[in-house]
Amino acid sequence: MSDSVYRITEIVGSSESSIDDAIKGAIARANKTVRNLEWFEVVETRGHIENGQVAHFQVTLKVGFRLAEDGE
């Protein structure tokens, strides 16, 4: 088994429904362009208020992905 090297980047997801949907949407979108996603960490949660109600949720995530080996 070879050693792996990982890279970390930040992404931001948003949803009008929930924090969970903001996380899932961000991961799903990142997965379309970043290979080997392996973990995430929520680092910040924000929201927008309109007329005394939560209008949308915004979540900043750190995502970790394994760098591809030669030929991978």
PDB file of N, CA and C in Angstrom:
ATOM      1  N   MET A   1       0.845  -1.181   0.000  1.00  0.00           N
ATOM      2  CA  MET A   1       0.000   0.000   0.000  1.00  0.00           C
ATOM      3  C   MET A   1       0.883   1.234   0.000  1.00  0.00           C
ATOM      4  N   SER A   2       0.607   2.155  -0.921  1.00  0.00           N
ATOM      5  CA  SER A   2       1.426   3.360  -1.006  1.00  0.00           C
ATOM      6  C   SER A   2       0.865   4.455  -0.111  1.00  0.00           C
ATOM      7  N   ASP A   3       1.726   5.400   0.240  1.00  0.00           N
ATOM      8  CA  ASP A   3       1.285   6.551   1.013  1.00  0.00           C
ATOM      9  C   ASP A   3       0.497   7.484   0.105  1.00  0.00           C
ATOM     10  N   SER A   4      -0.438   8.206   0.669  1.00  0.00           N
ATOM     11  CA  SER A   4      -1.254   9.151  -0.101  1.00  0.00           C
ATOM     12  C   SER A   4      -0.931  10.571   0.301  1.00  0.00           C
ATOM     13  N   VAL A   5      -1.167  11.483  -0.619  1.00  0.00           N
ATOM     14  CA  VAL A   5      -1.011  12.910  -0.367  1.00  0.00           C
ATOM     15  C   VAL A   5      -2.354  13.557  -0.639  1.00  0.00           C
ATOM     16  N   TYR A   6      -2.752  14.464   0.243  1.00  0.00           N
ATOM     17  CA  TYR A   6      -4.061  15.106   0.145  1.00  0.00           C
ATOM     18  C   TYR A   6      -3.912  16.606  -0.029  1.00  0.00           C
ATOM     19  N   ARG A   7      -4.921  17.205  -0.622  1.00  0.00           N
ATOM     20  CA  ARG A   7      -4.997  18.655  -0.742  1.00  0.00           C
ATOM     21  C   ARG A   7      -6.311  19.094  -0.111  1.00  0.00           C
ATOM     22  N   ILE A   8      -6.320  20.280   0.456  1.00  0.00           N
ATOM     23  CA  ILE A   8      -7.512  20.834   1.090  1.00  0.00           C
ATOM     24  C   ILE A   8      -7.877  22.130   0.364  1.00  0.00           C
ATOM     25  N   THR A   9      -9.165  22.293   0.092  1.00  0.00           N
ATOM     26  CA  THR A   9      -9.647  23.534  -0.493  1.00  0.00           C
ATOM     27  C   THR A   9     -10.958  23.917   0.168  1.00  0.00           C
ATOM     28  N   GLU A  10     -11.346  25.170   0.069  1.00  0.00           N
ATOM     29  CA  GLU A  10     -12.610  25.614   0.651  1.00  0.00           C
ATOM     30  C   GLU A  10     -13.639  25.844  -0.440  1.00  0.00           C
ATOM     31  N   ILE A  11     -14.867  25.459  -0.134  1.00  0.00           N
ATOM     32  CA  ILE A  11     -15.998  25.715  -1.016  1.00  0.00           C
ATOM     33  C   ILE A  11     -17.142  26.263  -0.163  1.00  0.00           C
ATOM     34  N   VAL A  12     -18.106  26.908  -0.797  1.00  0.00           N
ATOM     35  CA  VAL A  12     -19.256  27.459  -0.088  1.00  0.00           C
ATOM     36  C   VAL A  12     -20.520  26.983  -0.784  1.00  0.00           C
ATOM     37  N   GLY A  13     -21.427  26.409  -0.005  1.00  0.00           N
ATOM     38  CA  GLY A  13     -22.714  25.970  -0.527  1.00  0.00           C
ATOM     39  C   GLY A  13     -23.829  26.789   0.086  1.00  0.00           C
ATOM     40  N   SER A  14     -24.924  26.944  -0.654  1.00  0.00           N
ATOM     41  CA  SER A  14     -26.064  27.670  -0.102  1.00  0.00           C
ATOM     42  C   SER A  14     -27.353  26.942  -0.456  1.00  0.00           C
ATOM     43  N   SER A  15     -28.367  27.167   0.358  1.00  0.00           N
ATOM     44  CA  SER A  15     -29.669  26.548   0.149  1.00  0.00           C
ATOM     45  C   SER A  15     -30.733  27.391   0.828  1.00  0.00           C
ATOM     46  N   GLU A  16     -31.907  27.444   0.220  1.00  0.00           N
ATOM     47  CA  GLU A  16     -33.042  28.105   0.856  1.00  0.00           C
ATOM     48  C   GLU A  16     -33.720  27.167   1.849  1.00  0.00           C
ATOM     49  N   SER A  17     -33.406  25.863   1.779  1.00  0.00           N
ATOM     50  CA  SER A  17     -34.095  24.857   2.595  1.00  0.00           C
ATOM     51  C   SER A  17     -33.447  24.578   3.945  1.00  0.00           C
ATOM     52  N   SER A  18     -32.113  24.253   3.921  1.00  0.00           N
ATOM     53  CA  SER A  18     -31.472  23.822   5.165  1.00  0.00           C
ATOM     54  C   SER A  18     -29.954  23.843   5.045  1.00  0.00           C
ATOM     55  N   ILE A  19     -29.310  23.773   6.191  1.00  0.00           N
ATOM     56  CA  ILE A  19     -27.854  23.646   6.236  1.00  0.00           C
ATOM     57  C   ILE A  19     -27.435  22.340   5.583  1.00  0.00           C
ATOM     58  N   ASP A  20     -28.178  21.273   5.874  1.00  0.00           N
ATOM     59  CA  ASP A  20     -27.886  19.964   5.299  1.00  0.00           C
ATOM     60  C   ASP A  20     -27.910  20.010   3.771  1.00  0.00           C
ATOM     61  N   ASP A  21     -28.921  20.665   3.204  1.00  0.00           N
ATOM     62  CA  ASP A  21     -29.001  20.784   1.745  1.00  0.00           C
ATOM     63  C   ASP A  21     -27.859  21.633   1.190  1.00  0.00           C
ATOM     64  N   ALA A  22     -27.426  22.650   1.929  1.00  0.00           N
ATOM     65  CA  ALA A  22     -26.297  23.478   1.494  1.00  0.00           C
ATOM     66  C   ALA A  22     -25.021  22.641   1.440  1.00  0.00           C
ATOM     67  N   ILE A  23     -24.816  21.795   2.444  1.00  0.00           N
ATOM     68  CA  ILE A  23     -23.639  20.914   2.468  1.00  0.00           C
ATOM     69  C   ILE A  23     -23.700  19.919   1.318  1.00  0.00           C
ATOM     70  N   LYS A  24     -24.830  19.229   1.198  1.00  0.00           N
ATOM     71  CA  LYS A  24     -24.972  18.203   0.154  1.00  0.00           C
ATOM     72  C   LYS A  24     -24.837  18.799  -1.244  1.00  0.00           C
ATOM     73  N   GLY A  25     -25.399  19.987  -1.458  1.00  0.00           N
ATOM     74  CA  GLY A  25     -25.285  20.633  -2.761  1.00  0.00           C
ATOM     75  C   GLY A  25     -23.856  21.024  -3.094  1.00  0.00           C
ATOM     76  N   ALA A  26     -23.138  21.534  -2.105  1.00  0.00           N
ATOM     77  CA  ALA A  26     -21.741  21.922  -2.323  1.00  0.00           C
ATOM     78  C   ALA A  26     -20.878  20.712  -2.653  1.00  0.00           C
ATOM     79  N   ILE A  27     -21.067  19.624  -1.916  1.00  0.00           N
ATOM     80  CA  ILE A  27     -20.287  18.403  -2.161  1.00  0.00           C
ATOM     81  C   ILE A  27     -20.616  17.818  -3.529  1.00  0.00           C
ATOM     82  N   ALA A  28     -21.907  17.769  -3.875  1.00  0.00           N
ATOM     83  CA  ALA A  28     -22.319  17.216  -5.167  1.00  0.00           C
ATOM     84  C   ALA A  28     -21.713  18.029  -6.321  1.00  0.00           C
ATOM     85  N   ARG A  29     -21.720  19.341  -6.183  1.00  0.00           N
ATOM     86  CA  ARG A  29     -21.157  20.192  -7.247  1.00  0.00           C
ATOM     87  C   ARG A  29     -19.652  20.035  -7.339  1.00  0.00           C
ATOM     88  N   ALA A  30     -18.967  20.021  -6.202  1.00  0.00           N
ATOM     89  CA  ALA A  30     -17.507  19.852  -6.201  1.00  0.00           C
ATOM     90  C   ALA A  30     -17.120  18.508  -6.810  1.00  0.00           C
ATOM     91  N   ASN A  31     -17.921  17.491  -6.555  1.00  0.00           N
ATOM     92  CA  ASN A  31     -17.629  16.148  -7.060  1.00  0.00           C
ATOM     93  C   ASN A  31     -17.646  16.087  -8.591  1.00  0.00           C
ATOM     94  N   LYS A  32     -18.286  17.054  -9.247  1.00  0.00           N
ATOM     95  CA  LYS A  32     -18.321  17.087 -10.710  1.00  0.00           C
ATOM     96  C   LYS A  32     -16.986  17.506 -11.311  1.00  0.00           C
ATOM     97  N   THR A  33     -16.178  18.246 -10.525  1.00  0.00           N
ATOM     98  CA  THR A  33     -14.922  18.760 -11.076  1.00  0.00           C
ATOM     99  C   THR A  33     -13.675  18.353 -10.297  1.00  0.00           C
ATOM    100  N   VAL A  34     -13.834  17.851  -9.087  1.00  0.00           N
ATOM    101  CA  VAL A  34     -12.689  17.455  -8.256  1.00  0.00           C
ATOM    102  C   VAL A  34     -12.741  15.945  -8.052  1.00  0.00           C
ATOM    103  N   ARG A  35     -11.671  15.262  -8.442  1.00  0.00           N
ATOM    104  CA  ARG A  35     -11.619  13.810  -8.259  1.00  0.00           C
ATOM    105  C   ARG A  35     -11.131  13.461  -6.859  1.00  0.00           C
ATOM    106  N   ASN A  36     -11.497  12.292  -6.402  1.00  0.00           N
ATOM    107  CA  ASN A  36     -10.981  11.707  -5.159  1.00  0.00           C
ATOM    108  C   ASN A  36     -11.359  12.477  -3.903  1.00  0.00           C
ATOM    109  N   LEU A  37     -12.547  13.109  -3.885  1.00  0.00           N
ATOM    110  CA  LEU A  37     -13.012  13.743  -2.647  1.00  0.00           C
ATOM    111  C   LEU A  37     -13.146  12.676  -1.573  1.00  0.00           C
ATOM    112  N   GLU A  38     -12.649  12.967  -0.363  1.00  0.00           N
ATOM    113  CA  GLU A  38     -12.690  11.956   0.687  1.00  0.00           C
ATOM    114  C   GLU A  38     -13.282  12.432   2.003  1.00  0.00           C
ATOM    115  N   TRP A  39     -13.272  13.740   2.286  1.00  0.00           N
ATOM    116  CA  TRP A  39     -13.824  14.204   3.567  1.00  0.00           C
ATOM    117  C   TRP A  39     -14.175  15.679   3.471  1.00  0.00           C
ATOM    118  N   PHE A  40     -14.967  16.129   4.451  1.00  0.00           N
ATOM    119  CA  PHE A  40     -15.273  17.552   4.545  1.00  0.00           C
ATOM    120  C   PHE A  40     -15.360  17.961   6.011  1.00  0.00           C
ATOM    121  N   GLU A  41     -15.208  19.269   6.229  1.00  0.00           N
ATOM    122  CA  GLU A  41     -15.324  19.868   7.559  1.00  0.00           C
ATOM    123  C   GLU A  41     -16.093  21.179   7.412  1.00  0.00           C
ATOM    124  N   VAL A  42     -17.137  21.370   8.190  1.00  0.00           N
ATOM    125  CA  VAL A  42     -17.871  22.634   8.183  1.00  0.00           C
ATOM    126  C   VAL A  42     -17.073  23.631   9.022  1.00  0.00           C
ATOM    127  N   VAL A  43     -16.691  24.755   8.409  1.00  0.00           N
ATOM    128  CA  VAL A  43     -15.884  25.735   9.134  1.00  0.00           C
ATOM    129  C   VAL A  43     -16.651  27.008   9.456  1.00  0.00           C
ATOM    130  N   GLU A  44     -17.769  27.242   8.755  1.00  0.00           N
ATOM    131  CA  GLU A  44     -18.549  28.436   9.034  1.00  0.00           C
ATOM    132  C   GLU A  44     -19.970  28.243   8.530  1.00  0.00           C
ATOM    133  N   THR A  45     -20.926  28.723   9.304  1.00  0.00           N
ATOM    134  CA  THR A  45     -22.328  28.678   8.907  1.00  0.00           C
ATOM    135  C   THR A  45     -22.894  30.085   9.020  1.00  0.00           C
ATOM    136  N   ARG A  46     -23.538  30.529   7.950  1.00  0.00           N
ATOM    137  CA  ARG A  46     -24.144  31.852   7.919  1.00  0.00           C
ATOM    138  C   ARG A  46     -25.548  31.730   7.343  1.00  0.00           C
ATOM    139  N   GLY A  47     -26.288  32.797   7.419  1.00  0.00           N
ATOM    140  CA  GLY A  47     -27.606  32.818   6.803  1.00  0.00           C
ATOM    141  C   GLY A  47     -28.026  34.227   6.483  1.00  0.00           C
ATOM    142  N   HIS A  48     -29.110  34.310   5.757  1.00  0.00           N
ATOM    143  CA  HIS A  48     -29.655  35.600   5.360  1.00  0.00           C
ATOM    144  C   HIS A  48     -31.081  35.672   5.886  1.00  0.00           C
ATOM    145  N   ILE A  49     -31.429  36.809   6.461  1.00  0.00           N
ATOM    146  CA  ILE A  49     -32.756  36.998   7.043  1.00  0.00           C
ATOM    147  C   ILE A  49     -33.527  38.018   6.210  1.00  0.00           C
ATOM    148  N   GLU A  50     -34.761  37.669   5.879  1.00  0.00           N
ATOM    149  CA  GLU A  50     -35.666  38.596   5.199  1.00  0.00           C
ATOM    150  C   GLU A  50     -37.000  38.589   5.930  1.00  0.00           C
ATOM    151  N   ASN A  51     -37.481  39.768   6.288  1.00  0.00           N
ATOM    152  CA  ASN A  51     -38.779  39.907   6.966  1.00  0.00           C
ATOM    153  C   ASN A  51     -38.885  39.026   8.214  1.00  0.00           C
ATOM    154  N   GLY A  52     -37.806  38.947   8.966  1.00  0.00           N
ATOM    155  CA  GLY A  52     -37.812  38.183  10.205  1.00  0.00           C
ATOM    156  C   GLY A  52     -37.765  36.682  10.040  1.00  0.00           C
ATOM    157  N   GLN A  53     -37.516  36.202   8.806  1.00  0.00           N
ATOM    158  CA  GLN A  53     -37.453  34.763   8.528  1.00  0.00           C
ATOM    159  C   GLN A  53     -36.120  34.416   7.879  1.00  0.00           C
ATOM    160  N   VAL A  54     -35.674  33.184   8.090  1.00  0.00           N
ATOM    161  CA  VAL A  54     -34.462  32.716   7.422  1.00  0.00           C
ATOM    162  C   VAL A  54     -34.757  32.588   5.931  1.00  0.00           C
ATOM    163  N   ALA A  55     -34.009  33.312   5.106  1.00  0.00           N
ATOM    164  CA  ALA A  55     -34.208  33.275   3.651  1.00  0.00           C
ATOM    165  C   ALA A  55     -33.327  32.220   2.994  1.00  0.00           C
ATOM    166  N   HIS A  56     -32.098  32.076   3.480  1.00  0.00           N
ATOM    167  CA  HIS A  56     -31.239  31.007   2.985  1.00  0.00           C
ATOM    168  C   HIS A  56     -30.085  30.762   3.944  1.00  0.00           C
ATOM    169  N   PHE A  57     -29.496  29.589   3.797  1.00  0.00           N
ATOM    170  CA  PHE A  57     -28.363  29.156   4.609  1.00  0.00           C
ATOM    171  C   PHE A  57     -27.124  29.144   3.718  1.00  0.00           C
ATOM    172  N   GLN A  58     -25.983  29.471   4.297  1.00  0.00           N
ATOM    173  CA  GLN A  58     -24.716  29.433   3.572  1.00  0.00           C
ATOM    174  C   GLN A  58     -23.687  28.751   4.462  1.00  0.00           C
ATOM    175  N   VAL A  59     -22.989  27.770   3.913  1.00  0.00           N
ATOM    176  CA  VAL A  59     -22.047  26.967   4.689  1.00  0.00           C
ATOM    177  C   VAL A  59     -20.697  26.929   3.976  1.00  0.00           C
ATOM    178  N   THR A  60     -19.637  27.282   4.707  1.00  0.00           N
ATOM    179  CA  THR A  60     -18.279  27.163   4.178  1.00  0.00           C
ATOM    180  C   THR A  60     -17.716  25.831   4.624  1.00  0.00           C
ATOM    181  N   LEU A  61     -17.166  25.088   3.662  1.00  0.00           N
ATOM    182  CA  LEU A  61     -16.618  23.755   3.929  1.00  0.00           C
ATOM    183  C   LEU A  61     -15.160  23.697   3.513  1.00  0.00           C
ATOM    184  N   LYS A  62     -14.369  22.977   4.278  1.00  0.00           N
ATOM    185  CA  LYS A  62     -13.060  22.537   3.812  1.00  0.00           C
ATOM    186  C   LYS A  62     -13.283  21.129   3.289  1.00  0.00           C
ATOM    187  N   VAL A  63     -12.815  20.865   2.078  1.00  0.00           N
ATOM    188  CA  VAL A  63     -12.918  19.517   1.526  1.00  0.00           C
ATOM    189  C   VAL A  63     -11.522  18.994   1.255  1.00  0.00           C
ATOM    190  N   GLY A  64     -11.327  17.722   1.544  1.00  0.00           N
ATOM    191  CA  GLY A  64     -10.044  17.079   1.319  1.00  0.00           C
ATOM    192  C   GLY A  64     -10.158  16.082   0.184  1.00  0.00           C
ATOM    193  N   PHE A  65      -9.176  16.106  -0.697  1.00  0.00           N
ATOM    194  CA  PHE A  65      -9.158  15.135  -1.777  1.00  0.00           C
ATOM    195  C   PHE A  65      -7.749  14.596  -1.960  1.00  0.00           C
ATOM    196  N   ARG A  66      -7.713  13.332  -2.327  1.00  0.00           N
ATOM    197  CA  ARG A  66      -6.434  12.631  -2.522  1.00  0.00           C
ATOM    198  C   ARG A  66      -5.884  13.001  -3.883  1.00  0.00           C
ATOM    199  N   LEU A  67      -4.616  13.401  -3.935  1.00  0.00           N
ATOM    200  CA  LEU A  67      -3.982  13.715  -5.199  1.00  0.00           C
ATOM    201  C   LEU A  67      -3.780  12.411  -5.966  1.00  0.00           C
ATOM    202  N   ALA A  68      -4.035  12.465  -7.260  1.00  0.00           N
ATOM    203  CA  ALA A  68      -3.949  11.278  -8.110  1.00  0.00           C
ATOM    204  C   ALA A  68      -2.505  10.797  -8.225  1.00  0.00           C
ATOM    205  N   GLU A  69      -2.357   9.506  -8.282  1.00  0.00           N
ATOM    206  CA  GLU A  69      -1.051   8.894  -8.523  1.00  0.00           C
ATOM    207  C   GLU A  69      -0.768   8.966 -10.026  1.00  0.00           C
ATOM    208  N   ASP A  70       0.480   8.748 -10.432  1.00  0.00           N
ATOM    209  CA  ASP A  70       0.805   8.702 -11.866  1.00  0.00           C
ATOM    210  C   ASP A  70      -0.043   7.640 -12.538  1.00  0.00           C
ATOM    211  N   GLY A  71      -0.665   7.999 -13.647  1.00  0.00           N
ATOM    212  CA  GLY A  71      -1.479   7.052 -14.393  1.00  0.00           C
ATOM    213  C   GLY A  71      -2.883   6.891 -13.869  1.00  0.00           C
ATOM    214  N   GLU A  72      -3.247   7.587 -12.823  1.00  0.00           N
ATOM    215  CA  GLU A  72      -4.592   7.466 -12.236  1.00  0.00           C
ATOM    216  C   GLU A  72      -5.531   8.477 -12.834  1.00  0.00           C
TER     217      GLU A  72
END
